[in-house]
PDB file of C-alpha atoms in Angstrom:
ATOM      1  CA  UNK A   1     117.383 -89.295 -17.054  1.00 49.00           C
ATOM      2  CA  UNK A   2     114.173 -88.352 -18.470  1.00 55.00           C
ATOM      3  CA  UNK A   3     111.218 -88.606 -16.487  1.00 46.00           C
ATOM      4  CA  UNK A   4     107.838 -88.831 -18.196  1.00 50.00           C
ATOM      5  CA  UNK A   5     105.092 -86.662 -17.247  1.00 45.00           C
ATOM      6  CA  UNK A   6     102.444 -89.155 -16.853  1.00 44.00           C
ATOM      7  CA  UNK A   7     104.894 -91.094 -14.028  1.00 38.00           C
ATOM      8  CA  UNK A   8     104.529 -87.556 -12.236  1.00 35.00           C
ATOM      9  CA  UNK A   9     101.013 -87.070 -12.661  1.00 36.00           C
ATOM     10  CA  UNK A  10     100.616 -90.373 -10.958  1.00 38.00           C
ATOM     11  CA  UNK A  11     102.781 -90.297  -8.809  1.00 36.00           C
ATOM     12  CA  UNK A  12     101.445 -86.757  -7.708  1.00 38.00           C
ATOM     13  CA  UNK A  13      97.885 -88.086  -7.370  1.00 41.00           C
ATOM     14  CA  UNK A  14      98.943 -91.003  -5.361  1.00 44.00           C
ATOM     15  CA  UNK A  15     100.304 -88.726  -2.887  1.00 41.00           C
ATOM     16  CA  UNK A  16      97.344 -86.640  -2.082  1.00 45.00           C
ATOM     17  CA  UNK A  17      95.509 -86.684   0.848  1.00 44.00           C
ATOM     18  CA  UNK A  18      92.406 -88.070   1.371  1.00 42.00           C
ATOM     19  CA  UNK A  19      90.822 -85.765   3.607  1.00 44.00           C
ATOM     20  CA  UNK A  20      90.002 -83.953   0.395  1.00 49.00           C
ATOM     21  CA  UNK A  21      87.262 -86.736  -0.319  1.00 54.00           C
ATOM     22  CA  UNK A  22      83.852 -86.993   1.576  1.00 73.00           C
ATOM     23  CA  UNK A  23      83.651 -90.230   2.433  1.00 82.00           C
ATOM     24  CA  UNK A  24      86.071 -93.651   2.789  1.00 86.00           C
ATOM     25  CA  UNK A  25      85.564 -96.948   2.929  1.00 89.00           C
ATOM     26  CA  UNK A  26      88.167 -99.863   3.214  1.00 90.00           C
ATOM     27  CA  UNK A  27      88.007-103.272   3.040  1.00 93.00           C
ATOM     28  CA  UNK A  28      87.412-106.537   0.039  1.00 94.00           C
ATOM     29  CA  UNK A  29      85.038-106.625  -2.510  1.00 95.00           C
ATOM     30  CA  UNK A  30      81.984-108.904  -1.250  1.00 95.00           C
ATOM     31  CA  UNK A  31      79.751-108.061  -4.189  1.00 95.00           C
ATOM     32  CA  UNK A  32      79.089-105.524  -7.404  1.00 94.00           C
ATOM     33  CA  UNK A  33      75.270-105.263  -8.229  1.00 92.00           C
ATOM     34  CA  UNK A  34      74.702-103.657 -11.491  1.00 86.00           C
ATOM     35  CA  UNK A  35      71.229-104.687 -12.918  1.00 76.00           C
ATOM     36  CA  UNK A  36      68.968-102.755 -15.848  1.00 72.00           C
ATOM     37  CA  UNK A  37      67.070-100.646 -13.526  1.00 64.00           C
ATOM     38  CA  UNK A  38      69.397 -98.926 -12.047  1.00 61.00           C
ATOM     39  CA  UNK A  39      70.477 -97.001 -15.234  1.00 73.00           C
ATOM     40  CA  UNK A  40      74.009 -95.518 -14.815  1.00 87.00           C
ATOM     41  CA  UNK A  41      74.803 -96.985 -11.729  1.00 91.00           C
ATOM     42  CA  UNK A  42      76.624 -99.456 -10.159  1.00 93.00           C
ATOM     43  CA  UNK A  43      76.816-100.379  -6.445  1.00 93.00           C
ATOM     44  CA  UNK A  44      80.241-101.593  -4.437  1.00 95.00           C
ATOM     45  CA  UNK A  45      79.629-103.273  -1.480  1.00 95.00           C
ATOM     46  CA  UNK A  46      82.317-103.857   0.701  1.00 94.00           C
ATOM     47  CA  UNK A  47      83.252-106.454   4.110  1.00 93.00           C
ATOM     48  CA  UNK A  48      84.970-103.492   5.509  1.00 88.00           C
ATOM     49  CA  UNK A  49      84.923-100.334   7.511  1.00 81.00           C
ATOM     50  CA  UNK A  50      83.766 -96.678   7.184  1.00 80.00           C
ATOM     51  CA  UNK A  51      83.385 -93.878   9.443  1.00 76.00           C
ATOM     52  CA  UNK A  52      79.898 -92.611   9.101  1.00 75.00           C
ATOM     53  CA  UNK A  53      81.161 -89.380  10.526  1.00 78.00           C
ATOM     54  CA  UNK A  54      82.800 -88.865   7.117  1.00 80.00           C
ATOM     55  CA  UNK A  55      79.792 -89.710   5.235  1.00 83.00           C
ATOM     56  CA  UNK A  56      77.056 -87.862   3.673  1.00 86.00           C
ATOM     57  CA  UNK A  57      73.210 -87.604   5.759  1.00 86.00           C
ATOM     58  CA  UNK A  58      72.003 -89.713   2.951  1.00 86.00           C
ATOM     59  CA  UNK A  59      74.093 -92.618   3.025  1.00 87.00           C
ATOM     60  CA  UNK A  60      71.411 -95.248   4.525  1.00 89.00           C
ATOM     61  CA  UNK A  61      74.190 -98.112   3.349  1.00 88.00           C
ATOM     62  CA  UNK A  62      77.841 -97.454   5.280  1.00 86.00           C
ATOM     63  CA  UNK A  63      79.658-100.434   3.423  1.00 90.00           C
ATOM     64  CA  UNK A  64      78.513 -99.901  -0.152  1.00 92.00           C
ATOM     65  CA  UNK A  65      79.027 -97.070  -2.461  1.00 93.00           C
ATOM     66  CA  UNK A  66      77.415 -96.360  -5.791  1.00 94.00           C
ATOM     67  CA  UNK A  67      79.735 -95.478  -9.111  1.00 93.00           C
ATOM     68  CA  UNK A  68      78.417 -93.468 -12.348  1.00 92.00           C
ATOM     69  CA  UNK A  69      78.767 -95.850 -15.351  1.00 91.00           C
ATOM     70  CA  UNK A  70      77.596 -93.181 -17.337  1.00 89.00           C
ATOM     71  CA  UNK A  71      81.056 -91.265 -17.610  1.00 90.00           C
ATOM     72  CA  UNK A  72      84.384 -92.799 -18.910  1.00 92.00           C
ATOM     73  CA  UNK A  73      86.301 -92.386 -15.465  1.00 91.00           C
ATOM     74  CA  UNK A  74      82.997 -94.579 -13.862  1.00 91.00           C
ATOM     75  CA  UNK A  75      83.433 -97.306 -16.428  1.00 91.00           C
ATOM     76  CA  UNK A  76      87.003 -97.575 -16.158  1.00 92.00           C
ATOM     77  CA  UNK A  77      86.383 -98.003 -12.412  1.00 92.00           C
ATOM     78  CA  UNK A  78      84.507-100.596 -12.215  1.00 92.00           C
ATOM     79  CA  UNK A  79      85.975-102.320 -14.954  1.00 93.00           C
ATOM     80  CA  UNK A  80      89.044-102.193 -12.480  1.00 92.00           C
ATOM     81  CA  UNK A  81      86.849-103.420  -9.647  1.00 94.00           C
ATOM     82  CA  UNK A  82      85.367-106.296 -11.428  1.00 94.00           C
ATOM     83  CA  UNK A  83      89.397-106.867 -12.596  1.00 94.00           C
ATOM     84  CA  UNK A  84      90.086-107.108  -9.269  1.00 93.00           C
ATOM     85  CA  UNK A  85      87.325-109.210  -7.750  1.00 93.00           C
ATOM     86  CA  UNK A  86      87.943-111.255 -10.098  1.00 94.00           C
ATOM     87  CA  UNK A  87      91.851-111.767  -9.996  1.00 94.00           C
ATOM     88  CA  UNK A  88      92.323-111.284  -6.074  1.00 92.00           C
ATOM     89  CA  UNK A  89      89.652-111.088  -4.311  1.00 89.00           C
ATOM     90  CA  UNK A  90      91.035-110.958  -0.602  1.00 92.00           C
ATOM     91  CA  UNK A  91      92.633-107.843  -2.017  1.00 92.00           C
ATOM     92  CA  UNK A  92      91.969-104.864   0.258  1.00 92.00           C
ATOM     93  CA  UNK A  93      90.781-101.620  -1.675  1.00 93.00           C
ATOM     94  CA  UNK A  94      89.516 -98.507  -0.232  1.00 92.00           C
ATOM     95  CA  UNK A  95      87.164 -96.046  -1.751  1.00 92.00           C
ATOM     96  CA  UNK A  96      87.056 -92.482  -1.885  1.00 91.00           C
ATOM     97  CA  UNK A  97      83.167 -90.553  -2.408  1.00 91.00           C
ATOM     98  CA  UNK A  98      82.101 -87.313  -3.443  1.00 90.00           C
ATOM     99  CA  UNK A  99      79.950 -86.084  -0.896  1.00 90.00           C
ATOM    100  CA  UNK A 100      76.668 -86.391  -2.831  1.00 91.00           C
ATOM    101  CA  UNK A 101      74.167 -89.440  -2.881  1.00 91.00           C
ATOM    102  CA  UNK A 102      73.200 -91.807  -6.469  1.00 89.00           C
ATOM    103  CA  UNK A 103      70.456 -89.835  -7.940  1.00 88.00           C
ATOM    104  CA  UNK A 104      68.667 -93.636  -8.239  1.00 84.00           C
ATOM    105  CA  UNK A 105      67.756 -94.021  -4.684  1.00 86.00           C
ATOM    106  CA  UNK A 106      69.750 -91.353  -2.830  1.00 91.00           C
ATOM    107  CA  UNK A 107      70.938 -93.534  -0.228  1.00 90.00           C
ATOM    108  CA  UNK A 108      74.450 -94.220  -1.130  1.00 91.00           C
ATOM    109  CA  UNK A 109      77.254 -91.940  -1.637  1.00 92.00           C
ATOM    110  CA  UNK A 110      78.622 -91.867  -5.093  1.00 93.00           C
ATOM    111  CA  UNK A 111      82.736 -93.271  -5.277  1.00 92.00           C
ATOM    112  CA  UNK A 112      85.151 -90.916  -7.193  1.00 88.00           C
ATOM    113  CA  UNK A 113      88.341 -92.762  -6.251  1.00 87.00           C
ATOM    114  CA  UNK A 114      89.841 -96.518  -5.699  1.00 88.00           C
ATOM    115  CA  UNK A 115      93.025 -97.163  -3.834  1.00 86.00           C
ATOM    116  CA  UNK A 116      94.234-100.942  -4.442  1.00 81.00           C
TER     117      UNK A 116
END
């Protein structure tokens, strides 16, 4: 049987560690703020947990991180988010930063990954 690649490449990316990713933070979606002043940016906040030892000096906000609607993979992200507030929202998702703070404000660590 023929397995396609794009199974594997999921199924590869699923298994990676997170410990390769700044930040975490677990928990349901309480809210998504996105408003016109904010630009490219979109903020996640979460009724969860985080351990600030894995986040970034910056982050003044442990239970929210912010997502860069500027760039295909950002868009498709939230639209997933919004999906899944939406659909289920007693869900549990966990987020996965970069490292670096939103350019807006610099007080919240950017998201580069979603677990559902």
């Amino acid at each position: 049987m023929k397995v396609p690649k794009k199974f594997v490449l999921l199924l590869a990316l699923g298994l990676m560690p997170l410990s390769g990713y700044c930040g975490t933070l677990s928990g349901t979606i309480q809210s998504i703020l996105y408003y016109n002043a904010t630009a490219n940016f979109a903020w996640i906040y979460l009724n969860g947990t985080t351990d600030p030892a894995t986040k970034p000096a910056c982050t003044q906000y442990p239970t929210r991180m912010a997502i860069d609607i500027s760039t295909p993979a950002g868009k498709a992200l939230l639209a997933h988010l919004v999906a899944l507030k939406l659909s289920s929202p007693s869900t549990a998702v966990m987020l996965g930063g970069t490292g670096t703070c939103d350019p807006i404000y610099n007080s919240t660590e950017v998201a580069s990954l979603v677990f559902l």
